[in-house]
Coordinates of C-alpha atoms in Angstrom, one line a residue:
M1 CA 67.6 22.8 -31.3
P2 CA 64.1 21.8 -32.6
R3 CA 63.7 19.7 -29.5
L4 CA 64.4 22.7 -27.2
K5 CA 62.0 24.9 -29.1
Y6 CA 59.3 22.3 -28.7
A7 CA 59.9 22.1 -25.0
S8 CA 59.7 25.9 -24.7
V9 CA 56.3 26.0 -26.5
V10 CA 54.9 23.3 -24.2
R11 CA 56.0 25.3 -21.1
V12 CA 54.3 28.4 -22.5
V13 CA 51.1 26.5 -23.2
V14 CA 51.0 25.0 -19.7
I15 CA 51.7 28.4 -18.0
L16 CA 48.9 30.0 -20.0
G17 CA 46.5 27.2 -19.1
L18 CA 47.2 27.5 -15.4
F19 CA 46.8 31.3 -15.6
C20 CA 43.4 30.9 -17.4
L21 CA 42.3 28.4 -14.7
W22 CA 43.4 30.8 -11.9
L23 CA 41.6 33.7 -13.6
Q24 CA 38.3 31.7 -13.9
I25 CA 38.4 30.7 -10.2
M26 CA 38.9 34.3 -9.1
L27 CA 36.1 35.6 -11.3
S28 CA 33.8 32.9 -10.0
A29 CA 34.6 33.8 -6.3
S30 CA 34.0 37.5 -6.9
G31 CA 30.8 37.0 -8.8
G32 CA 27.6 35.0 -8.2
G33 CA 29.4 31.8 -7.4
M34 CA 29.6 32.8 -3.7
Y35 CA 25.8 32.5 -3.4
R36 CA 24.0 29.3 -2.7
D37 CA 21.2 28.3 -5.0
G38 CA 18.1 30.1 -4.0
D39 CA 19.9 33.0 -2.2
D40 CA 18.7 36.4 -3.2
Q41 CA 21.3 39.1 -3.8
V42 CA 19.6 42.2 -2.3
P43 CA 20.3 45.4 -4.4
L44 CA 22.1 48.2 -2.6
T45 CA 19.2 50.5 -3.4
A46 CA 16.7 48.5 -1.4
N47 CA 15.3 50.5 1.5
P48 CA 14.5 48.2 4.5
L49 CA 12.6 51.0 6.2
T50 CA 9.9 51.0 3.6
E51 CA 9.8 47.3 3.0
Y52 CA 7.4 45.1 5.0
K53 CA 7.5 41.7 3.3
V54 CA 9.6 38.8 4.6
T55 CA 11.3 36.3 2.3
E56 CA 14.1 34.0 3.4
V57 CA 15.9 34.1 6.8
I58 CA 19.7 34.6 6.6
V59 CA 20.8 32.5 9.6
P60 CA 23.2 29.6 10.0
Y61 CA 20.3 27.1 9.8
T62 CA 18.9 27.0 6.3
E63 CA 16.5 24.6 4.7
E64 CA 15.7 24.1 1.0
L65 CA 12.1 24.9 0.1
M66 CA 10.5 22.1 -1.9
N67 CA 8.7 24.1 -4.5
S68 CA 9.1 22.5 -7.9
N69 CA 7.2 23.5 -11.0
D70 CA 6.9 20.1 -12.5
T71 CA 3.2 19.4 -12.3
S72 CA 2.5 17.2 -15.2
E73 CA -0.1 17.8 -17.9
Q74 CA -1.7 14.6 -16.8
V75 CA -2.3 15.9 -13.3
L76 CA -3.4 19.4 -14.5
A77 CA -6.0 17.8 -16.8
L78 CA -7.8 16.5 -13.7
V79 CA -7.7 19.8 -11.9
P80 CA -10.4 22.4 -12.6
P81 CA -8.9 25.4 -14.5
E82 CA -9.9 27.8 -11.8
L83 CA -7.7 25.9 -9.3
H84 CA -4.5 26.0 -11.4
K85 CA -3.5 29.2 -9.7
Y86 CA -2.6 27.2 -6.6
L87 CA -0.2 25.0 -8.6
T88 CA 1.6 27.9 -10.3
V89 CA 5.1 28.6 -9.1
H90 CA 5.9 32.3 -9.6
P91 CA 9.5 33.3 -10.3
K92 CA 11.0 35.2 -7.4
N93 CA 10.4 39.0 -7.6
S94 CA 8.9 38.7 -11.0
S95 CA 6.2 41.2 -10.3
V96 CA 8.2 43.9 -8.6
N97 CA 11.0 46.2 -9.5
S98 CA 14.4 46.5 -7.8
T99 CA 13.2 49.1 -5.3
E100 CA 10.2 47.1 -4.2
R101 CA 11.8 43.7 -3.7
A102 CA 11.3 42.0 -0.4
V103 CA 14.3 42.5 1.8
S104 CA 15.5 39.5 3.7
K105 CA 14.9 39.9 7.4
N106 CA 17.2 39.0 10.2
L107 CA 16.4 36.6 13.0
T108 CA 14.9 39.2 15.3
E109 CA 12.6 40.5 12.6
I110 CA 11.4 37.0 11.8
R111 CA 10.6 36.4 15.4
K112 CA 8.7 39.7 15.6
A113 CA 6.7 38.8 12.5
I114 CA 5.7 35.4 14.0
Q115 CA 4.8 37.1 17.3
R116 CA 2.6 39.7 15.6
S117 CA 0.8 37.1 13.5
N118 CA 0.2 34.8 16.5
E119 CA -1.1 37.7 18.6
A120 CA -3.5 38.9 15.8
Q121 CA -5.1 35.5 15.3
Y122 CA -6.3 36.9 12.0
I123 CA -8.9 34.9 10.1
Y124 CA -8.8 35.5 6.4
N125 CA -12.1 35.5 4.5
E126 CA -14.1 35.8 7.7
D127 CA -16.0 38.6 6.1
I128 CA -17.1 36.3 3.3
Y129 CA -17.8 33.1 5.1
G130 CA -18.8 34.3 8.6
P131 CA -17.3 33.8 12.0
V132 CA -16.2 30.5 13.5
Q133 CA -19.1 28.7 15.2
N134 CA -18.9 26.3 18.1
D135 CA -19.5 23.4 15.8
T136 CA -17.3 24.6 12.9
I137 CA -15.0 21.8 11.7
I138 CA -11.4 22.9 12.2
I139 CA -8.9 21.4 9.8
A140 CA -5.4 21.7 11.3
I141 CA -2.6 21.4 8.8
Q142 CA 1.0 21.0 9.9
V143 CA 3.4 22.7 7.4
H144 CA 7.1 22.5 7.1
T145 CA 8.9 23.3 3.8
R146 CA 7.3 21.0 1.3
L147 CA 5.4 23.6 -0.7
T148 CA 5.0 21.4 -3.7
Y149 CA 2.9 18.9 -1.7
L150 CA 1.0 21.7 0.1
R151 CA -0.1 23.1 -3.3
H152 CA -1.8 19.8 -4.2
L153 CA -3.4 19.5 -0.7
I154 CA -4.9 22.9 -1.2
V155 CA -6.3 21.9 -4.6
S156 CA -7.9 18.8 -3.1
L157 CA -9.4 20.8 -0.2
A158 CA -10.8 23.3 -2.6
Q159 CA -12.8 20.5 -4.3
A160 CA -14.3 19.1 -1.1
R161 CA -18.0 19.6 -0.6
D162 CA -18.9 21.9 2.3
I163 CA -15.3 23.1 2.6
E164 CA -16.7 26.7 2.9
R165 CA -18.1 25.8 6.3
T166 CA -14.7 24.9 7.8
L167 CA -11.8 26.8 9.2
L168 CA -8.4 25.8 7.8
V169 CA -5.6 26.4 10.4
F170 CA -2.2 26.2 8.8
S171 CA 0.5 25.7 11.5
H172 CA 4.0 26.5 10.3
D173 CA 7.4 25.8 11.8
Y174 CA 9.2 27.6 8.9
Y175 CA 8.4 31.2 8.1
N176 CA 8.6 31.8 4.4
E177 CA 6.9 34.4 2.2
E178 CA 6.2 32.0 -0.7
I179 CA 4.3 29.7 1.7
N180 CA 2.5 32.6 3.3
S181 CA 1.4 34.0 -0.1
L182 CA 0.0 30.7 -1.2
V183 CA -1.9 30.2 2.1
R184 CA -3.3 33.7 2.1
S185 CA -4.4 33.4 -1.5
I186 CA -7.0 30.7 -0.5
D187 CA -10.5 32.1 -1.3
F188 CA -12.8 29.1 -0.8
T189 CA -13.1 29.1 3.0
K190 CA -11.9 30.8 6.2
V191 CA -8.1 30.5 6.9
M192 CA -5.9 31.2 9.8
Q193 CA -2.1 30.9 10.1
I194 CA -0.3 30.1 13.3
F195 CA 3.4 29.9 13.7
Y196 CA 5.3 27.5 16.0
P197 CA 7.5 30.0 17.9
Y198 CA 10.2 27.5 19.1
S199 CA 11.4 26.3 15.8
I200 CA 14.9 25.5 14.6
Q201 CA 14.6 28.3 12.1
T202 CA 14.1 30.9 14.9
H203 CA 16.5 29.2 17.3
P204 CA 19.3 28.0 15.0
N205 CA 22.1 28.1 17.6
E206 CA 20.3 27.4 20.8
F207 CA 17.7 25.0 22.2
P208 CA 15.2 23.9 20.9
G209 CA 17.5 24.2 17.9
L210 CA 21.1 22.9 17.9
D211 CA 23.1 24.5 20.6
P212 CA 26.9 24.4 19.8
N213 CA 27.4 22.9 23.3
D214 CA 24.9 20.1 22.8
C215 CA 26.3 16.6 22.9
P216 CA 26.9 14.8 19.5
R217 CA 24.2 12.2 18.9
D218 CA 26.4 9.1 19.0
V219 CA 28.9 10.0 21.7
K220 CA 29.0 7.7 24.8
M221 CA 27.8 9.1 28.1
Q222 CA 31.2 8.9 29.8
Q223 CA 32.8 10.8 26.9
A224 CA 29.9 13.3 26.9
I225 CA 30.5 14.0 30.7
K226 CA 34.2 14.6 29.9
L227 CA 33.2 17.0 27.1
K228 CA 30.9 18.8 29.5
C229 CA 28.3 19.2 26.8
I230 CA 24.9 20.6 28.0
N231 CA 22.8 17.4 28.0
A232 CA 25.5 14.9 28.9
L233 CA 23.3 13.4 31.7
H234 CA 20.2 12.9 29.5
P235 CA 20.7 10.5 26.6
D236 CA 17.7 8.6 25.3
L237 CA 16.9 5.0 26.1
H238 CA 19.2 3.9 23.3
G239 CA 22.1 6.0 24.6
H240 CA 21.8 8.6 21.9
Y241 CA 21.5 12.4 22.3
R242 CA 18.8 14.6 20.9
E243 CA 18.5 15.7 17.3
A244 CA 16.6 18.9 16.9
K245 CA 15.2 18.1 13.4
Y246 CA 13.4 15.1 14.9
T247 CA 12.2 16.5 18.2
Q248 CA 10.7 19.5 16.4
T249 CA 7.9 17.5 14.8
K250 CA 6.6 16.2 18.1
H251 CA 7.0 19.7 19.7
H252 CA 5.1 21.3 16.8
W253 CA 2.2 18.8 16.8
W254 CA 1.8 19.3 20.6
W255 CA 2.0 23.1 20.4
K256 CA -0.5 23.2 17.5
A257 CA -3.0 21.1 19.4
N258 CA -2.6 23.2 22.6
R259 CA -2.9 26.4 20.5
I260 CA -6.1 25.3 18.9
F261 CA -7.9 23.9 21.9
N262 CA -6.6 26.0 24.7
Q263 CA -5.4 29.4 23.4
L264 CA -7.2 30.8 20.4
E265 CA -10.0 33.2 21.1
C266 CA -12.2 31.8 18.3
T267 CA -12.2 28.3 19.9
T268 CA -13.2 29.4 23.4
N269 CA -16.5 27.5 23.3
H270 CA -15.7 25.3 20.4
T271 CA -17.1 21.7 20.7
G272 CA -16.8 20.6 17.1
M273 CA -14.3 18.3 15.5
V274 CA -10.6 19.2 14.9
V275 CA -9.1 17.2 12.1
F276 CA -5.3 16.8 11.8
L277 CA -3.7 16.8 8.3
E278 CA -0.1 17.4 7.1
E279 CA 1.3 19.2 4.1
D280 CA 1.7 16.0 2.2
H281 CA -1.8 14.7 2.5
Y282 CA -4.5 14.7 -0.2
V283 CA -8.3 14.5 0.5
A284 CA -11.2 13.1 -1.4
E285 CA -14.1 15.4 -2.3
D286 CA -16.4 13.7 0.3
F287 CA -14.0 13.7 3.2
I288 CA -16.0 16.3 5.2
Y289 CA -19.2 14.4 4.3
M290 CA -17.7 11.2 5.6
L291 CA -16.4 12.9 8.7
N292 CA -20.0 14.0 9.6
L293 CA -21.4 10.6 8.7
L294 CA -18.9 8.8 10.9
R295 CA -19.5 11.2 13.7
A296 CA -23.3 10.6 13.5
T297 CA -22.7 6.8 13.3
A298 CA -20.5 6.9 16.4
D299 CA -23.0 9.0 18.4
R300 CA -25.7 6.5 17.5
S301 CA -23.8 3.2 17.7
C302 CA -20.5 3.8 19.4
P303 CA -20.5 6.5 22.0
Q304 CA -17.2 5.3 23.3
C305 CA -15.5 6.0 20.0
E306 CA -13.4 9.1 20.7
I307 CA -11.4 9.3 17.5
I308 CA -12.5 9.4 13.8
S309 CA -10.0 8.3 11.1
L310 CA -10.4 9.1 7.4
G311 CA -7.1 7.8 6.2
T312 CA -5.5 4.3 6.2
Y313 CA -2.3 2.9 4.7
L314 CA -3.4 0.3 2.1
K315 CA -1.6 -1.2 -0.8
T316 CA -4.9 -1.9 -2.7
Y317 CA -8.2 -0.1 -2.7
Q318 CA -11.6 -1.6 -3.3
Y319 CA -14.2 1.2 -3.0
H320 CA -16.9 -1.0 -4.6
A321 CA -16.6 -3.2 -1.5
N322 CA -15.4 -0.8 1.2
G323 CA -16.6 2.6 0.2
D324 CA -19.5 2.5 2.7
K325 CA -17.8 0.3 5.3
V326 CA -16.2 1.4 8.6
D327 CA -14.4 -0.4 11.4
I328 CA -14.6 0.3 15.1
T329 CA -11.3 -0.8 16.7
P330 CA -8.7 0.2 19.2
W331 CA -6.8 3.3 17.9
H332 CA -3.2 2.5 16.8
S333 CA -0.8 5.3 15.9
S334 CA 0.8 3.9 12.8
M335 CA -2.6 2.8 11.3
H336 CA -4.9 5.7 12.3
N337 CA -2.7 8.8 12.4
M338 CA -3.6 10.2 9.0
G339 CA -6.7 12.5 8.7
F340 CA -7.8 11.7 12.2
G341 CA -9.8 14.0 14.5
F342 CA -11.4 14.4 17.8
N343 CA -13.3 17.0 19.9
R344 CA -12.7 18.9 23.1
S345 CA -13.9 16.2 25.4
V346 CA -11.2 13.9 24.1
W347 CA -8.7 16.7 24.4
H348 CA -9.7 17.0 28.1
N349 CA -8.9 13.3 28.5
I350 CA -5.5 13.8 27.0
M351 CA -4.8 16.8 29.2
E352 CA -5.6 14.8 32.3
I353 CA -2.5 12.6 31.7
Q354 CA -0.5 14.9 29.4
E355 CA 2.7 13.8 31.3
Q356 CA 2.4 10.4 29.5
F357 CA 2.9 12.3 26.3
C358 CA 5.6 14.7 27.3
A359 CA 7.8 12.3 29.4
Y360 CA 7.6 9.4 27.0
D361 CA 11.0 8.8 25.3
D362 CA 9.8 8.8 21.7
Y363 CA 10.3 11.6 19.2
N364 CA 7.1 10.6 17.4
W365 CA 4.0 12.4 18.4
D366 CA 1.7 9.6 17.3
Y367 CA 3.5 6.9 19.3
S368 CA 3.5 9.2 22.3
L369 CA -0.2 9.6 21.9
L370 CA -0.5 5.8 21.7
H371 CA 1.5 5.4 24.9
L372 CA -0.9 7.9 26.5
S373 CA -3.9 5.9 25.2
Q374 CA -2.5 2.7 26.7
N375 CA -2.0 4.3 30.1
R376 CA -5.4 5.8 30.9
K377 CA -6.3 5.0 34.4
N378 CA -9.5 2.9 34.8
Q379 CA -10.2 3.5 31.1
E380 CA -9.9 1.6 27.9
K381 CA -7.6 2.6 25.1
F382 CA -8.9 5.1 22.7
K383 CA -11.4 3.6 20.2
V384 CA -11.5 4.8 16.6
I385 CA -14.2 4.6 14.0
M386 CA -12.4 4.5 10.7
S387 CA -13.3 4.5 7.0
K388 CA -12.2 1.3 5.3
G389 CA -12.3 3.2 2.0
P390 CA -9.8 6.0 2.8
R391 CA -10.7 9.6 2.2
V392 CA -7.2 11.0 3.0
F393 CA -4.1 9.9 1.2
H394 CA -0.4 10.3 1.8
I395 CA 1.4 11.7 -1.3
G396 CA 4.8 12.6 0.3
E397 CA 7.7 10.8 -1.4
C398 CA 10.3 12.9 0.4
G399 CA 10.6 14.3 3.9
I400 CA 11.9 13.5 7.3
H401 CA 11.2 9.8 7.1
H402 CA 11.3 9.5 3.3
K403 CA 14.6 9.9 1.4
K404 CA 13.9 9.0 -2.2
S405 CA 16.2 10.4 -4.8
N406 CA 13.2 11.2 -7.1
C407 CA 10.8 13.6 -5.4
N408 CA 8.5 14.2 -8.3
A409 CA 5.1 14.5 -6.7
S410 CA 3.2 14.2 -10.0
S411 CA 3.4 10.4 -10.3
V412 CA 1.8 9.9 -6.9
I413 CA -0.7 12.6 -7.3
S414 CA -1.8 11.2 -10.7
K415 CA -2.4 7.8 -9.1
V416 CA -4.5 9.3 -6.3
Q417 CA -6.5 11.3 -8.8
K418 CA -7.2 8.3 -11.0
L419 CA -8.1 6.2 -7.9
L420 CA -10.7 8.8 -6.8
Q421 CA -12.0 9.3 -10.3
N422 CA -12.7 5.5 -10.5
A423 CA -14.2 5.6 -7.0
K424 CA -16.7 8.4 -7.7
P425 CA -19.7 6.1 -7.9
Y426 CA -19.0 4.9 -4.4
L427 CA -18.3 8.3 -2.7
F428 CA -21.0 10.1 -0.6
P429 CA -22.7 6.9 0.6
G430 CA -26.2 7.3 2.1
S431 CA -25.1 5.2 5.2
V432 CA -22.3 3.1 6.4
T433 CA -22.0 -0.4 7.8
A434 CA -19.9 -0.6 11.0
T435 CA -18.0 -3.7 12.1
V436 CA -16.6 -3.9 15.6
T437 CA -13.2 -5.6 15.8
A438 CA -10.8 -6.2 18.7
G439 CA -7.9 -5.3 16.4
G440 CA -5.0 -7.5 15.6
A441 CA -1.9 -8.3 17.6
K442 CA -0.4 -5.0 16.5
H443 CA -3.3 -3.0 17.9
N444 CA -3.2 -4.6 21.3
K445 CA 0.5 -5.0 21.8
K446 CA 1.5 -2.9 24.8
L447 CA 4.3 -0.4 24.2
T448 CA 7.2 -1.4 26.5
K449 CA 9.5 1.3 25.4
G450 CA 9.6 4.2 22.9
N451 CA 11.7 4.8 19.9
G452 CA 14.0 7.2 21.7
G453 CA 15.1 10.6 20.7
W454 CA 13.3 12.2 23.6
G455 CA 15.6 11.7 26.6
D456 CA 16.7 15.3 26.9
I457 CA 15.0 16.8 30.0
R458 CA 14.8 20.2 28.1
D459 CA 12.5 18.7 25.5
Q460 CA 10.2 17.2 28.2
E461 CA 10.0 20.5 30.1
L462 CA 9.3 22.5 26.9
C463 CA 6.5 20.1 26.0
T464 CA 5.0 20.4 29.5
N465 CA 5.2 24.2 29.5
M466 CA 3.2 24.4 26.3
T467 CA 0.1 23.2 28.2
R468 CA 0.4 26.1 30.7
I469 CA -0.3 28.9 28.3
G470 CA -3.9 30.2 28.7
R471 CA -6.5 31.6 26.4
E472 CA -5.3 34.7 24.5
Q473 CA -7.5 37.5 23.0
R474 CA -7.0 38.7 19.4
R475 CA -5.1 41.8 18.8
Y476 CA -6.3 43.9 16.0
N477 CA -3.1 45.8 15.1
Y478 CA -1.9 43.2 12.5
Y479 CA -1.9 43.9 8.8
A480 CA -1.2 41.0 6.4

């Protein structure tokens, strides 16, 4: 009899435990557990007719915004206090009440917002710093979702001498209100935002995004034909089919360059330098000074130098020996693609053989540009004049080609800050000493084939069509 009572008690305990577990699951499903981290639950009282801000896009394609608030005290100590505002991550909706919160927009509204912004070509702070001149240095910054790195890039730009004489063009392939707010808060120079209109974000279920009927990357061509997927006849040179997240970077870079040189009203007669940066770069305070110094040196000693490069990939830095040294050498994509720039005459040379860029089976924009450089008829490869003591640094530990588990930016930023602090006596040199080199084997090796990822004829056609859009006048019906 005692044994029976004990068994009954055990059964009751087990049943109660299972009931509690079931109840917990049901409560979780009906509450906030159905939302992914970062999703906003829009209150029922929000009025979309009176709300004009755009936050996140609720579409099948989503991407996590890298926006950590982990800037170390060590990094902040070397940032002027007035620039801390660019590193401050504000909690979502902290400054507005429930009836004023930004309402998430659907895909159509995001596209319309992008179109309005691109048509307006609005230049922030133009009333303070004056209009864009024909020789204004344009700094083109390609932005994705790594907001943490972008904050530090902006801080470094703010400390550069003569930054107020430039135009910063932020080119986005992801529309996000936190990114927009940061960019529009810049007060130290002129700023323009342009938005790549063919992004995965705005085309999540169709080309140039991922169409449901696209072929899987690794399927064999014979099987792809049986599946009747859209691009079955166009694998890349390695037999793989396109991946939208990789092709987008090349498309975006090409669209951005075409937009700046060929389409913006403010660049109609522009003959100055256009410098290309990315969201995970960091600049020295004399990078504009060095850009002008290298340009003057090239005009005097190397008229055939088409490209200027301010960033190099080094393991050790010796500014006491190289702070005022430059090399003149054949341009190579993987060595001279960071903080590099050229003017309209070089862009015209690129346009003359743009098919070498768009038809080349390589998803990397820089290797495609190298292929173009190596196939200029009756002309040598592009020559670059580059600073041996770099003025542009790569701080990105995570991204499309970097998959580290620890993406804390502070450790890398701190190293760059200390490096530049120690190099201060060697910045702003009065002159530079140029050495002409033929380049190593890597510089001169002819590309025989690309890295693939660009076999789809749709990518090649989209790339080509971007060059056919003409100059557009600003429309003044846009309000930020």
